[in-house]
Amino acid sequence: MQIQRAIPVILEQCDDLQQTVIAYTAAKNIASPICFNNGDKPLSQHALQTAVYEQIRNTGITAQLACSVCRSVGAAYVTKEKQLKKNERKRKKQKNPKPAPSKQAIQFNAQTGLFLIGDRGRDASFTKDGKLSISTINGRQKLTYRIPEPFQDSFTSAVSIDSLTVTTRYGKLTGKLTITLDVPEPHGKHPVGVDLNETNLIVAVDSEGREFIYNGIPLKARNKRTRQVRKRLQSKLGSLKAQGGDTRSVRRCLKRLGEKQSNRTRNECHIAAKRLTDWAGEDAILVLEDLHLEPVSSKDYRYKKSTRRRLNSFPYKKLRESIESRCEVLGARVELVNPAYTSQRCNRCGDLGERNRHKFSCECGYSAHSDVNAAKNIRDKFVVLRCDGVQSIIPEA
């Protein structure tokens, strides 16, 4: 089985490449209003290329990059149409839905360029002398590059290298390689129940009763400190705006703190997923809850402000995606079960117990960590489904 992954690459700083990325972004903004088609059905890639090819070539980029611009803009509008349909379905389910936002053409602000490699294009290639040959507005350039150590095995074992995405941020070039990997087919024998939480990011119990707990309190504490600093800066920002002062430095600091918090959370999710898969082993089947958590609106008065902030800061989606991505590379299986009553039922008798924060107790005399009890219930639900049995609803059943 083959899958695609994106790995980082550290590029040599090159003014010609930086100008090419800027011209590429300008070309996308030229093609975007035409692809928008006045709010009707967006133009296809072929129709867009026919309409704007000459204008894009006038920006100075090569013919191959001009075709990539049309491909990038068309893909962005396809993704946008899917998101609009998804939002419309959600809006229909709401009791008091907000009016649908007016359609607007996409504005590309990030300075990003897509360079195709291999059979898909001739924008860039890796030479035998360890250089990156890449097309720029001033001709072909050979640059030095470096793959970070954790991704070198993936780079060397890649079946093909598909594309290179170059981004200009703060005057520096960063790159991401899209590669195709050959991975084993999903397999597994022993089920492992996995419960994802706020305090303990991951709690898992395997078929032999072994327990795995990944503590999420350090991440929670660091994010809380960052949130407090951002709160003070936002108060300062409001005061400066009221006085008519310059707020550029405060806004830059707020943006930098937000990026650090996002990167910290994503990195912690990757580390937790790796440690879970290393602990579970090759023959494990990781069983997760089939949850679909939506962000809690600030106008949802069922929860107080602190609860809304806590629920929105829980990185459930990132954590689940990290686990699924890690298992996909290793060839491990991931299964989903119904999350109903997994944290409320007793794993011994099946009756509803009493949960007090991290302590679970039942009238039958069973007591355990509440997250461990939930992980056992998730594991046992999958065992019942795999045996084609009917799930018990009450102990008598």
mmCIF file of C-alpha atoms in Angstrom:
data_model
loop_
_atom_site.group_PDB
_atom_site.id
_atom_site.type_symbol
_atom_site.label_atom_id
_atom_site.label_comp_id
_atom_site.label_asym_id
_atom_site.label_seq_id
_atom_site.Cartn_x
_atom_site.Cartn_y
_atom_site.Cartn_z
ATOM 1 C CA MET A 1 0.000 0.000 0.000
ATOM 2 C CA GLN A 2 1.235 3.473 -0.862
ATOM 3 C CA ILE A 3 0.588 6.670 1.062
ATOM 4 C CA GLN A 4 1.681 10.290 0.747
ATOM 5 C CA ARG A 5 3.452 12.261 3.457
ATOM 6 C CA ALA A 6 4.948 15.755 3.753
ATOM 7 C CA ILE A 7 8.390 16.138 5.320
ATOM 8 C CA PRO A 8 10.329 19.370 5.989
ATOM 9 C CA VAL A 9 13.430 20.352 4.066
ATOM 10 C CA ILE A 10 15.893 23.098 5.019
ATOM 11 C CA LEU A 11 16.821 25.186 1.975
ATOM 12 C CA GLU A 12 19.693 27.514 1.209
ATOM 13 C CA GLN A 13 18.561 31.141 1.152
ATOM 14 C CA CYS A 14 18.304 32.344 -2.460
ATOM 15 C CA ASP A 15 17.016 35.739 -3.613
ATOM 16 C CA ASP A 16 15.979 34.408 -7.042
ATOM 17 C CA LEU A 17 13.880 31.651 -5.469
ATOM 18 C CA GLN A 18 12.337 34.124 -3.051
ATOM 19 C CA GLN A 19 11.347 36.424 -5.913
ATOM 20 C CA THR A 20 9.917 33.410 -7.763
ATOM 21 C CA VAL A 21 7.702 32.534 -4.793
ATOM 22 C CA ILE A 22 6.490 36.143 -4.595
ATOM 23 C CA ALA A 23 5.699 36.139 -8.328
ATOM 24 C CA TYR A 24 3.933 32.770 -7.952
ATOM 25 C CA THR A 25 1.665 34.193 -5.231
ATOM 26 C CA ALA A 26 0.935 37.283 -7.348
ATOM 27 C CA ALA A 27 -0.033 35.001 -10.243
ATOM 28 C CA LYS A 28 -2.439 33.088 -8.003
ATOM 29 C CA ASN A 29 -4.131 36.343 -7.001
ATOM 30 C CA ILE A 30 -4.486 37.209 -10.707
ATOM 31 C CA ALA A 31 -6.126 33.849 -11.473
ATOM 32 C CA SER A 32 -8.342 33.721 -8.374
ATOM 33 C CA PRO A 33 -11.030 36.306 -9.404
ATOM 34 C CA ILE A 34 -11.334 34.686 -12.830
ATOM 35 C CA CYS A 35 -11.713 31.212 -11.309
ATOM 36 C CA PHE A 36 -14.326 32.653 -8.909
ATOM 37 C CA ASN A 37 -16.586 33.221 -11.956
ATOM 38 C CA ASN A 38 -18.765 35.873 -10.261
ATOM 39 C CA GLY A 39 -19.991 33.442 -7.611
ATOM 40 C CA ASP A 40 -21.219 30.779 -10.043
ATOM 41 C CA LYS A 41 -19.582 27.398 -10.474
ATOM 42 C CA PRO A 42 -15.772 27.897 -10.359
ATOM 43 C CA LEU A 43 -13.861 27.351 -13.579
ATOM 44 C CA SER A 44 -12.104 24.050 -14.121
ATOM 45 C CA GLN A 45 -8.335 23.897 -14.277
ATOM 46 C CA HIS A 46 -8.320 23.627 -18.080
ATOM 47 C CA ALA A 47 -10.750 26.536 -18.558
ATOM 48 C CA LEU A 48 -8.816 28.666 -16.063
ATOM 49 C CA GLN A 49 -5.520 27.955 -17.801
ATOM 50 C CA THR A 50 -7.003 28.948 -21.155
ATOM 51 C CA ALA A 51 -8.335 32.203 -19.705
ATOM 52 C CA VAL A 52 -5.338 33.453 -17.701
ATOM 53 C CA TYR A 53 -2.256 31.736 -19.107
ATOM 54 C CA GLU A 54 -0.943 34.802 -20.934
ATOM 55 C CA GLN A 55 -1.494 37.092 -17.935
ATOM 56 C CA ILE A 56 0.315 34.676 -15.648
ATOM 57 C CA ARG A 57 3.266 34.366 -18.028
ATOM 58 C CA ASN A 58 3.648 38.151 -17.936
ATOM 59 C CA THR A 59 4.568 37.928 -14.222
ATOM 60 C CA GLY A 60 7.873 36.319 -15.228
ATOM 61 C CA ILE A 61 7.329 32.714 -14.120
ATOM 62 C CA THR A 62 7.968 29.750 -16.426
ATOM 63 C CA ALA A 63 5.362 27.845 -18.413
ATOM 64 C CA GLN A 64 5.475 24.877 -16.039
ATOM 65 C CA LEU A 65 4.886 27.124 -13.017
ATOM 66 C CA ALA A 66 2.048 28.865 -14.838
ATOM 67 C CA CYS A 67 0.285 25.507 -15.154
ATOM 68 C CA SER A 68 0.973 24.822 -11.463
ATOM 69 C CA VAL A 69 -0.650 28.148 -10.566
ATOM 70 C CA CYS A 70 -3.875 27.127 -12.324
ATOM 71 C CA ARG A 71 -3.735 23.741 -10.622
ATOM 72 C CA SER A 72 -3.245 25.322 -7.167
ATOM 73 C CA VAL A 73 -6.042 27.879 -7.598
ATOM 74 C CA GLY A 74 -8.474 25.265 -8.942
ATOM 75 C CA ALA A 75 -7.738 22.929 -6.038
ATOM 76 C CA ALA A 76 -8.291 25.777 -3.547
ATOM 77 C CA TYR A 77 -11.768 26.461 -4.960
ATOM 78 C CA VAL A 78 -12.678 22.760 -4.929
ATOM 79 C CA THR A 79 -11.747 22.618 -1.237
ATOM 80 C CA LYS A 80 -13.707 25.809 -0.569
ATOM 81 C CA GLU A 81 -16.839 24.422 -2.270
ATOM 82 C CA LYS A 82 -16.681 21.275 -0.141
ATOM 83 C CA GLN A 83 -16.346 23.372 3.032
ATOM 84 C CA LEU A 84 -19.316 25.564 2.041
ATOM 85 C CA LYS A 85 -21.501 22.488 1.508
ATOM 86 C CA LYS A 86 -20.438 21.098 4.872
ATOM 87 C CA ASN A 87 -21.247 24.395 6.606
ATOM 88 C CA GLU A 88 -24.615 24.514 4.871
ATOM 89 C CA ARG A 89 -25.529 21.048 6.189
ATOM 90 C CA LYS A 90 -24.578 22.157 9.712
ATOM 91 C CA ARG A 91 -26.597 25.362 9.330
ATOM 92 C CA LYS A 92 -29.738 23.412 8.430
ATOM 93 C CA LYS A 93 -29.503 21.433 11.675
ATOM 94 C CA GLN A 94 -29.319 24.558 13.854
ATOM 95 C CA LYS A 95 -32.452 26.009 15.431
ATOM 96 C CA ASN A 96 -31.492 29.650 14.837
ATOM 97 C CA PRO A 97 -28.978 29.508 11.985
ATOM 98 C CA LYS A 98 -26.933 32.517 11.021
ATOM 99 C CA PRO A 99 -27.302 33.830 7.449
ATOM 100 C CA ALA A 100 -24.938 32.250 4.981
ATOM 101 C CA PRO A 101 -21.857 34.418 4.300
ATOM 102 C CA SER A 102 -21.626 36.029 0.877
ATOM 103 C CA LYS A 103 -19.328 34.329 -1.606
ATOM 104 C CA GLN A 104 -16.028 36.047 -2.273
ATOM 105 C CA ALA A 105 -12.941 35.308 -4.317
ATOM 106 C CA ILE A 106 -10.068 33.700 -2.433
ATOM 107 C CA GLN A 107 -7.221 36.034 -1.540
ATOM 108 C CA PHE A 108 -3.841 34.293 -1.286
ATOM 109 C CA ASN A 109 -1.806 36.141 1.345
ATOM 110 C CA ALA A 110 0.810 33.511 2.227
ATOM 111 C CA GLN A 111 3.871 33.658 -0.025
ATOM 112 C CA THR A 112 3.885 30.034 -1.241
ATOM 113 C CA GLY A 113 5.009 28.320 -4.424
ATOM 114 C CA LEU A 114 4.465 24.744 -5.672
ATOM 115 C CA PHE A 115 7.285 23.077 -7.659
ATOM 116 C CA LEU A 116 6.528 19.703 -9.243
ATOM 117 C CA ILE A 117 9.204 16.991 -9.209
ATOM 118 C CA GLY A 118 9.660 13.710 -11.037
ATOM 119 C CA ASP A 119 7.129 12.423 -13.554
ATOM 120 C CA ARG A 120 4.600 15.129 -12.662
ATOM 121 C CA GLY A 121 6.773 18.079 -13.738
ATOM 122 C CA ARG A 122 10.178 19.599 -14.301
ATOM 123 C CA ASP A 123 10.121 22.483 -11.840
ATOM 124 C CA ALA A 124 12.687 20.920 -9.504
ATOM 125 C CA SER A 125 14.876 17.836 -9.160
ATOM 126 C CA PHE A 126 17.508 16.350 -6.863
ATOM 127 C CA THR A 127 20.883 15.934 -8.542
ATOM 128 C CA LYS A 128 23.434 13.204 -7.916
ATOM 129 C CA ASP A 129 25.893 15.632 -6.317
ATOM 130 C CA GLY A 130 23.458 16.329 -3.454
ATOM 131 C CA LYS A 131 21.997 19.581 -4.778
ATOM 132 C CA LEU A 132 18.468 20.781 -5.420
ATOM 133 C CA SER A 133 18.014 22.035 -8.971
ATOM 134 C CA ILE A 134 15.011 24.373 -9.055
ATOM 135 C CA SER A 135 13.456 26.682 -11.647
ATOM 136 C CA THR A 136 13.377 30.429 -10.860
ATOM 137 C CA ILE A 137 12.450 33.587 -12.740
ATOM 138 C CA ASN A 138 16.176 34.098 -13.459
ATOM 139 C CA GLY A 139 16.872 30.591 -14.710
ATOM 140 C CA ARG A 140 17.758 27.293 -13.106
ATOM 141 C CA GLN A 141 19.496 27.422 -9.725
ATOM 142 C CA LYS A 142 21.332 24.726 -7.760
ATOM 143 C CA LEU A 143 20.855 25.011 -4.008
ATOM 144 C CA THR A 144 22.093 23.043 -1.032
ATOM 145 C CA TYR A 145 19.447 21.396 1.138
ATOM 146 C CA ARG A 146 19.229 19.337 4.297
ATOM 147 C CA ILE A 147 16.634 16.841 5.507
ATOM 148 C CA PRO A 148 16.148 16.832 9.320
ATOM 149 C CA GLU A 149 17.382 13.635 10.947
ATOM 150 C CA PRO A 150 13.929 12.261 12.037
ATOM 151 C CA PHE A 151 12.771 12.334 8.376
ATOM 152 C CA GLN A 152 15.891 11.022 6.628
ATOM 153 C CA ASP A 153 14.681 7.404 6.627
ATOM 154 C CA SER A 154 11.405 8.432 4.986
ATOM 155 C CA PHE A 155 13.278 10.483 2.380
ATOM 156 C CA THR A 156 15.688 7.706 1.430
ATOM 157 C CA SER A 157 12.973 5.005 1.331
ATOM 158 C CA ALA A 158 10.452 7.086 -0.650
ATOM 159 C CA VAL A 159 9.021 5.438 -3.739
ATOM 160 C CA SER A 160 8.768 8.835 -5.452
ATOM 161 C CA ILE A 161 9.175 12.521 -4.647
ATOM 162 C CA ASP A 162 6.117 14.321 -5.969
ATOM 163 C CA SER A 163 6.423 18.042 -5.231
ATOM 164 C CA LEU A 164 8.153 20.746 -3.223
ATOM 165 C CA THR A 165 6.237 23.561 -1.537
ATOM 166 C CA VAL A 166 8.377 26.616 -0.774
ATOM 167 C CA THR A 167 7.150 29.292 1.636
ATOM 168 C CA THR A 168 8.643 32.701 2.379
ATOM 169 C CA ARG A 169 8.167 33.832 5.980
ATOM 170 C CA TYR A 170 9.983 36.677 7.721
ATOM 171 C CA GLY A 171 12.409 36.855 4.809
ATOM 172 C CA LYS A 172 13.422 33.174 5.060
ATOM 173 C CA LEU A 173 12.686 30.202 2.834
ATOM 174 C CA THR A 174 11.172 27.000 4.207
ATOM 175 C CA GLY A 175 10.206 23.920 2.235
ATOM 176 C CA LYS A 176 8.052 20.811 2.472
ATOM 177 C CA LEU A 177 8.485 17.737 0.320
ATOM 178 C CA THR A 178 5.509 15.586 -0.631
ATOM 179 C CA ILE A 179 6.719 12.002 -0.957
ATOM 180 C CA THR A 180 5.110 8.632 -1.629
ATOM 181 C CA LEU A 181 5.921 5.817 0.788
ATOM 182 C CA ASP A 182 5.358 2.090 0.439
ATOM 183 C CA VAL A 183 3.886 0.836 3.745
ATOM 184 C CA PRO A 184 2.555 -2.592 4.795
ATOM 185 C CA GLU A 185 -1.129 -3.376 4.717
ATOM 186 C CA PRO A 186 -3.027 -2.699 7.979
ATOM 187 C CA HIS A 187 -2.804 -5.682 10.285
ATOM 188 C CA GLY A 188 -3.303 -6.451 13.944
ATOM 189 C CA LYS A 189 -4.571 -9.062 16.353
ATOM 190 C CA HIS A 190 -4.731 -7.744 19.914
ATOM 191 C CA PRO A 191 -7.210 -4.908 20.648
ATOM 192 C CA VAL A 192 -6.046 -1.892 22.660
ATOM 193 C CA GLY A 193 -8.681 0.470 24.040
ATOM 194 C CA VAL A 194 -7.578 4.118 23.751
ATOM 195 C CA ASP A 195 -9.281 6.952 25.619
ATOM 196 C CA LEU A 196 -8.322 10.546 24.737
ATOM 197 C CA ASN A 197 -8.650 13.170 27.469
ATOM 198 C CA GLU A 198 -7.565 16.635 28.548
ATOM 199 C CA THR A 199 -5.559 15.873 31.703
ATOM 200 C CA ASN A 200 -4.195 12.550 30.474
ATOM 201 C CA LEU A 201 -3.875 12.957 26.712
ATOM 202 C CA ILE A 202 -3.838 9.204 26.091
ATOM 203 C CA VAL A 203 -4.948 6.355 28.344
ATOM 204 C CA ALA A 204 -4.718 2.871 26.815
ATOM 205 C CA VAL A 205 -5.351 -0.675 28.063
ATOM 206 C CA ASP A 206 -4.423 -3.752 26.013
ATOM 207 C CA SER A 207 -5.890 -7.255 25.999
ATOM 208 C CA GLU A 208 -3.504 -8.385 28.764
ATOM 209 C CA GLY A 209 -4.502 -5.551 31.091
ATOM 210 C CA ARG A 210 -1.333 -3.479 30.654
ATOM 211 C CA GLU A 211 -1.914 0.251 31.031
ATOM 212 C CA PHE A 212 -0.380 3.205 29.217
ATOM 213 C CA ILE A 213 -0.916 6.799 30.409
ATOM 214 C CA TYR A 214 0.533 9.876 28.718
ATOM 215 C CA ASN A 215 0.358 12.888 31.023
ATOM 216 C CA GLY A 216 -1.018 16.048 29.405
ATOM 217 C CA ILE A 217 -0.734 18.357 32.426
ATOM 218 C CA PRO A 218 2.616 19.963 31.343
ATOM 219 C CA LEU A 219 1.130 20.908 27.969
ATOM 220 C CA LYS A 220 -2.015 22.233 29.624
ATOM 221 C CA ALA A 221 0.010 24.330 32.084
ATOM 222 C CA ARG A 222 2.243 25.847 29.390
ATOM 223 C CA ASN A 223 -0.744 26.706 27.215
ATOM 224 C CA LYS A 224 -2.407 28.327 30.212
ATOM 225 C CA ARG A 225 0.628 30.540 30.821
ATOM 226 C CA THR A 226 0.680 31.502 27.151
ATOM 227 C CA ARG A 227 -3.019 32.340 27.293
ATOM 228 C CA GLN A 228 -2.468 34.599 30.306
ATOM 229 C CA VAL A 229 0.338 36.466 28.519
ATOM 230 C CA ARG A 230 -1.834 36.868 25.435
ATOM 231 C CA LYS A 231 -4.669 38.171 27.595
ATOM 232 C CA ARG A 232 -2.409 40.911 29.002
ATOM 233 C CA LEU A 233 -1.168 41.805 25.531
ATOM 234 C CA GLN A 234 -4.715 41.970 24.175
ATOM 235 C CA SER A 235 -5.620 44.358 27.009
ATOM 236 C CA LYS A 236 -2.598 46.472 26.108
ATOM 237 C CA LEU A 237 -3.594 46.339 22.440
ATOM 238 C CA GLY A 238 -7.042 47.702 23.297
ATOM 239 C CA SER A 239 -5.543 50.546 25.315
ATOM 240 C CA LEU A 240 -3.141 51.517 22.516
ATOM 241 C CA LYS A 241 -5.930 51.489 19.945
ATOM 242 C CA ALA A 242 -8.057 53.757 22.156
ATOM 243 C CA GLN A 243 -5.166 56.212 22.374
ATOM 244 C CA GLY A 244 -4.480 56.039 18.647
ATOM 245 C CA GLY A 245 -1.009 54.566 19.157
ATOM 246 C CA ASP A 246 0.965 52.146 16.999
ATOM 247 C CA THR A 247 0.072 48.519 17.775
ATOM 248 C CA ARG A 248 2.278 46.722 15.247
ATOM 249 C CA SER A 249 4.755 45.327 17.782
ATOM 250 C CA VAL A 250 1.956 44.062 20.049
ATOM 251 C CA ARG A 251 0.198 42.384 17.137
ATOM 252 C CA ARG A 252 3.432 40.721 16.047
ATOM 253 C CA CYS A 253 3.980 39.429 19.574
ATOM 254 C CA LEU A 254 0.424 38.063 19.753
ATOM 255 C CA LYS A 255 0.853 36.293 16.424
ATOM 256 C CA ARG A 256 4.181 34.804 17.497
ATOM 257 C CA LEU A 257 2.707 33.490 20.772
ATOM 258 C CA GLY A 258 -0.226 31.941 18.929
ATOM 259 C CA GLU A 259 2.104 30.157 16.499
ATOM 260 C CA LYS A 260 4.275 28.870 19.349
ATOM 261 C CA GLN A 261 1.246 27.466 21.168
ATOM 262 C CA SER A 262 -0.052 25.783 18.016
ATOM 263 C CA ASN A 263 3.368 24.260 17.223
ATOM 264 C CA ARG A 264 3.791 23.105 20.824
ATOM 265 C CA THR A 265 0.419 21.361 20.824
ATOM 266 C CA ARG A 266 1.027 19.686 17.467
ATOM 267 C CA ASN A 267 4.480 18.494 18.537
ATOM 268 C CA GLU A 268 3.104 17.072 21.802
ATOM 269 C CA CYS A 269 0.408 15.175 19.898
ATOM 270 C CA HIS A 270 3.026 13.624 17.599
ATOM 271 C CA ILE A 271 5.182 12.578 20.561
ATOM 272 C CA ALA A 272 2.195 11.053 22.381
ATOM 273 C CA ALA A 273 1.134 9.116 19.265
ATOM 274 C CA LYS A 274 4.650 7.745 18.739
ATOM 275 C CA ARG A 275 4.980 6.576 22.340
ATOM 276 C CA LEU A 276 1.553 4.935 22.175
ATOM 277 C CA THR A 277 2.357 2.952 19.030
ATOM 278 C CA ASP A 278 5.782 1.946 20.373
ATOM 279 C CA TRP A 279 4.131 0.695 23.575
ATOM 280 C CA ALA A 280 1.274 -1.118 21.837
ATOM 281 C CA GLY A 281 3.492 -3.136 19.490
ATOM 282 C CA GLU A 282 3.119 -4.292 15.903
ATOM 283 C CA ASP A 283 0.180 -6.690 16.387
ATOM 284 C CA ALA A 284 -2.066 -4.157 18.151
ATOM 285 C CA ILE A 285 -5.429 -2.841 16.982
ATOM 286 C CA LEU A 286 -5.908 0.653 18.378
ATOM 287 C CA VAL A 287 -9.585 1.163 19.192
ATOM 288 C CA LEU A 288 -10.769 4.798 19.430
ATOM 289 C CA GLU A 289 -14.098 6.456 20.093
ATOM 290 C CA ASP A 290 -15.961 7.702 17.027
ATOM 291 C CA LEU A 291 -16.341 11.255 18.351
ATOM 292 C CA HIS A 292 -17.088 14.381 16.312
ATOM 293 C CA LEU A 293 -16.324 17.315 18.586
ATOM 294 C CA GLU A 294 -17.284 20.733 17.262
ATOM 295 C CA PRO A 295 -15.919 24.041 18.619
ATOM 296 C CA VAL A 296 -18.141 25.478 21.340
ATOM 297 C CA SER A 297 -19.535 28.864 20.354
ATOM 298 C CA SER A 298 -19.043 31.861 22.622
ATOM 299 C CA LYS A 299 -22.836 32.278 22.566
ATOM 300 C CA ASP A 300 -23.470 28.749 23.835
ATOM 301 C CA TYR A 301 -24.651 29.641 27.330
ATOM 302 C CA ARG A 302 -24.967 26.013 28.430
ATOM 303 C CA TYR A 303 -21.322 26.277 29.493
ATOM 304 C CA LYS A 304 -19.594 29.026 31.398
ATOM 305 C CA LYS A 305 -16.689 30.881 29.844
ATOM 306 C CA SER A 306 -13.935 28.832 31.495
ATOM 307 C CA THR A 307 -15.586 25.566 30.386
ATOM 308 C CA ARG A 308 -15.911 26.783 26.800
ATOM 309 C CA ARG A 309 -12.249 27.747 26.757
ATOM 310 C CA ARG A 310 -11.243 24.385 28.205
ATOM 311 C CA LEU A 311 -13.280 22.409 25.671
ATOM 312 C CA ASN A 312 -11.997 24.424 22.724
ATOM 313 C CA SER A 313 -8.367 24.077 23.830
ATOM 314 C CA PHE A 314 -8.555 20.245 23.945
ATOM 315 C CA PRO A 315 -6.624 19.066 20.819
ATOM 316 C CA TYR A 316 -8.792 15.996 20.192
ATOM 317 C CA LYS A 317 -8.723 16.251 16.405
ATOM 318 C CA LYS A 318 -4.943 16.775 16.216
ATOM 319 C CA LEU A 319 -4.331 13.912 18.623
ATOM 320 C CA ARG A 320 -6.561 11.501 16.728
ATOM 321 C CA GLU A 321 -5.044 12.485 13.370
ATOM 322 C CA SER A 322 -1.542 11.966 14.789
ATOM 323 C CA ILE A 323 -2.434 8.466 15.992
ATOM 324 C CA GLU A 324 -4.070 7.514 12.687
ATOM 325 C CA SER A 325 -1.162 8.910 10.671
ATOM 326 C CA ARG A 326 1.399 7.065 12.774
ATOM 327 C CA CYS A 327 -0.521 3.792 12.487
ATOM 328 C CA GLU A 328 -0.844 4.236 8.730
ATOM 329 C CA VAL A 329 2.924 4.465 8.339
ATOM 330 C CA LEU A 330 3.527 1.419 10.571
ATOM 331 C CA GLY A 331 0.739 -0.626 8.979
ATOM 332 C CA ALA A 332 -1.217 -0.902 12.240
ATOM 333 C CA ARG A 333 -5.005 -1.024 12.360
ATOM 334 C CA VAL A 334 -7.243 1.668 13.801
ATOM 335 C CA GLU A 335 -10.876 0.889 14.592
ATOM 336 C CA LEU A 336 -13.721 3.121 15.828
ATOM 337 C CA VAL A 337 -16.562 2.265 18.225
ATOM 338 C CA ASN A 338 -19.671 4.012 19.482
ATOM 339 C CA PRO A 339 -18.660 6.319 22.380
ATOM 340 C CA ALA A 340 -21.990 6.039 24.198
ATOM 341 C CA TYR A 341 -21.618 5.400 27.984
ATOM 342 C CA THR A 342 -17.968 4.310 27.723
ATOM 343 C CA SER A 343 -16.993 6.555 30.658
ATOM 344 C CA GLN A 344 -20.139 5.891 32.744
ATOM 345 C CA ARG A 345 -20.514 2.117 32.724
ATOM 346 C CA CYS A 346 -18.687 -0.231 35.044
ATOM 347 C CA ASN A 347 -16.292 -2.520 33.219
ATOM 348 C CA ARG A 348 -17.003 -5.372 35.651
ATOM 349 C CA CYS A 349 -20.822 -5.499 35.833
ATOM 350 C CA GLY A 350 -21.941 -3.145 33.040
ATOM 351 C CA ASP A 351 -24.122 -1.012 35.300
ATOM 352 C CA LEU A 352 -23.920 2.774 35.524
ATOM 353 C CA GLY A 353 -21.393 3.814 38.143
ATOM 354 C CA GLU A 354 -20.359 7.038 39.796
ATOM 355 C CA ARG A 355 -17.556 9.132 38.326
ATOM 356 C CA ASN A 356 -15.856 11.809 40.421
ATOM 357 C CA ARG A 357 -13.132 13.466 38.322
ATOM 358 C CA HIS A 358 -10.482 10.712 37.899
ATOM 359 C CA LYS A 359 -12.072 8.186 40.246
ATOM 360 C CA PHE A 360 -14.728 5.696 39.135
ATOM 361 C CA SER A 361 -16.669 3.521 41.583
ATOM 362 C CA CYS A 362 -19.615 1.156 41.263
ATOM 363 C CA GLU A 363 -22.058 -0.479 43.681
ATOM 364 C CA CYS A 364 -20.613 -3.883 42.795
ATOM 365 C CA GLY A 365 -17.420 -2.879 44.607
ATOM 366 C CA TYR A 366 -15.349 -2.126 41.532
ATOM 367 C CA SER A 367 -13.223 1.030 41.596
ATOM 368 C CA ALA A 368 -10.567 2.267 39.172
ATOM 369 C CA HIS A 369 -9.184 5.316 37.451
ATOM 370 C CA SER A 370 -12.054 6.733 35.395
ATOM 371 C CA ASP A 371 -9.978 6.966 32.203
ATOM 372 C CA VAL A 372 -8.689 3.404 32.622
ATOM 373 C CA ASN A 373 -12.255 2.172 33.083
ATOM 374 C CA ALA A 374 -13.291 4.002 29.901
ATOM 375 C CA ALA A 375 -10.366 2.526 27.932
ATOM 376 C CA LYS A 376 -11.380 -0.979 29.031
ATOM 377 C CA ASN A 377 -14.967 -0.355 27.929
ATOM 378 C CA ILE A 378 -13.754 0.874 24.525
ATOM 379 C CA ARG A 379 -11.600 -2.242 24.127
ATOM 380 C CA ASP A 380 -14.429 -4.583 25.148
ATOM 381 C CA LYS A 381 -16.901 -2.897 22.794
ATOM 382 C CA PHE A 382 -14.668 -3.724 19.870
ATOM 383 C CA VAL A 383 -14.241 -7.316 21.057
ATOM 384 C CA VAL A 384 -18.020 -7.736 21.140
ATOM 385 C CA LEU A 385 -18.422 -6.223 17.670
ATOM 386 C CA ARG A 386 -15.648 -8.401 16.242
ATOM 387 C CA CYS A 387 -17.384 -11.488 17.598
ATOM 388 C CA ASP A 388 -20.622 -10.355 15.869
ATOM 389 C CA GLY A 389 -22.422 -10.328 19.181
ATOM 390 C CA VAL A 390 -25.056 -7.971 20.529
ATOM 391 C CA GLN A 391 -23.765 -5.348 22.948
ATOM 392 C CA SER A 392 -25.095 -5.689 26.480
ATOM 393 C CA ILE A 393 -27.314 -2.845 27.680
ATOM 394 C CA ILE A 394 -27.951 -3.941 31.267
ATOM 395 C CA PRO A 395 -26.166 -6.493 33.460
ATOM 396 C CA GLU A 396 -29.101 -8.920 33.200
ATOM 397 C CA ALA A 397 -28.771 -8.958 29.411
#
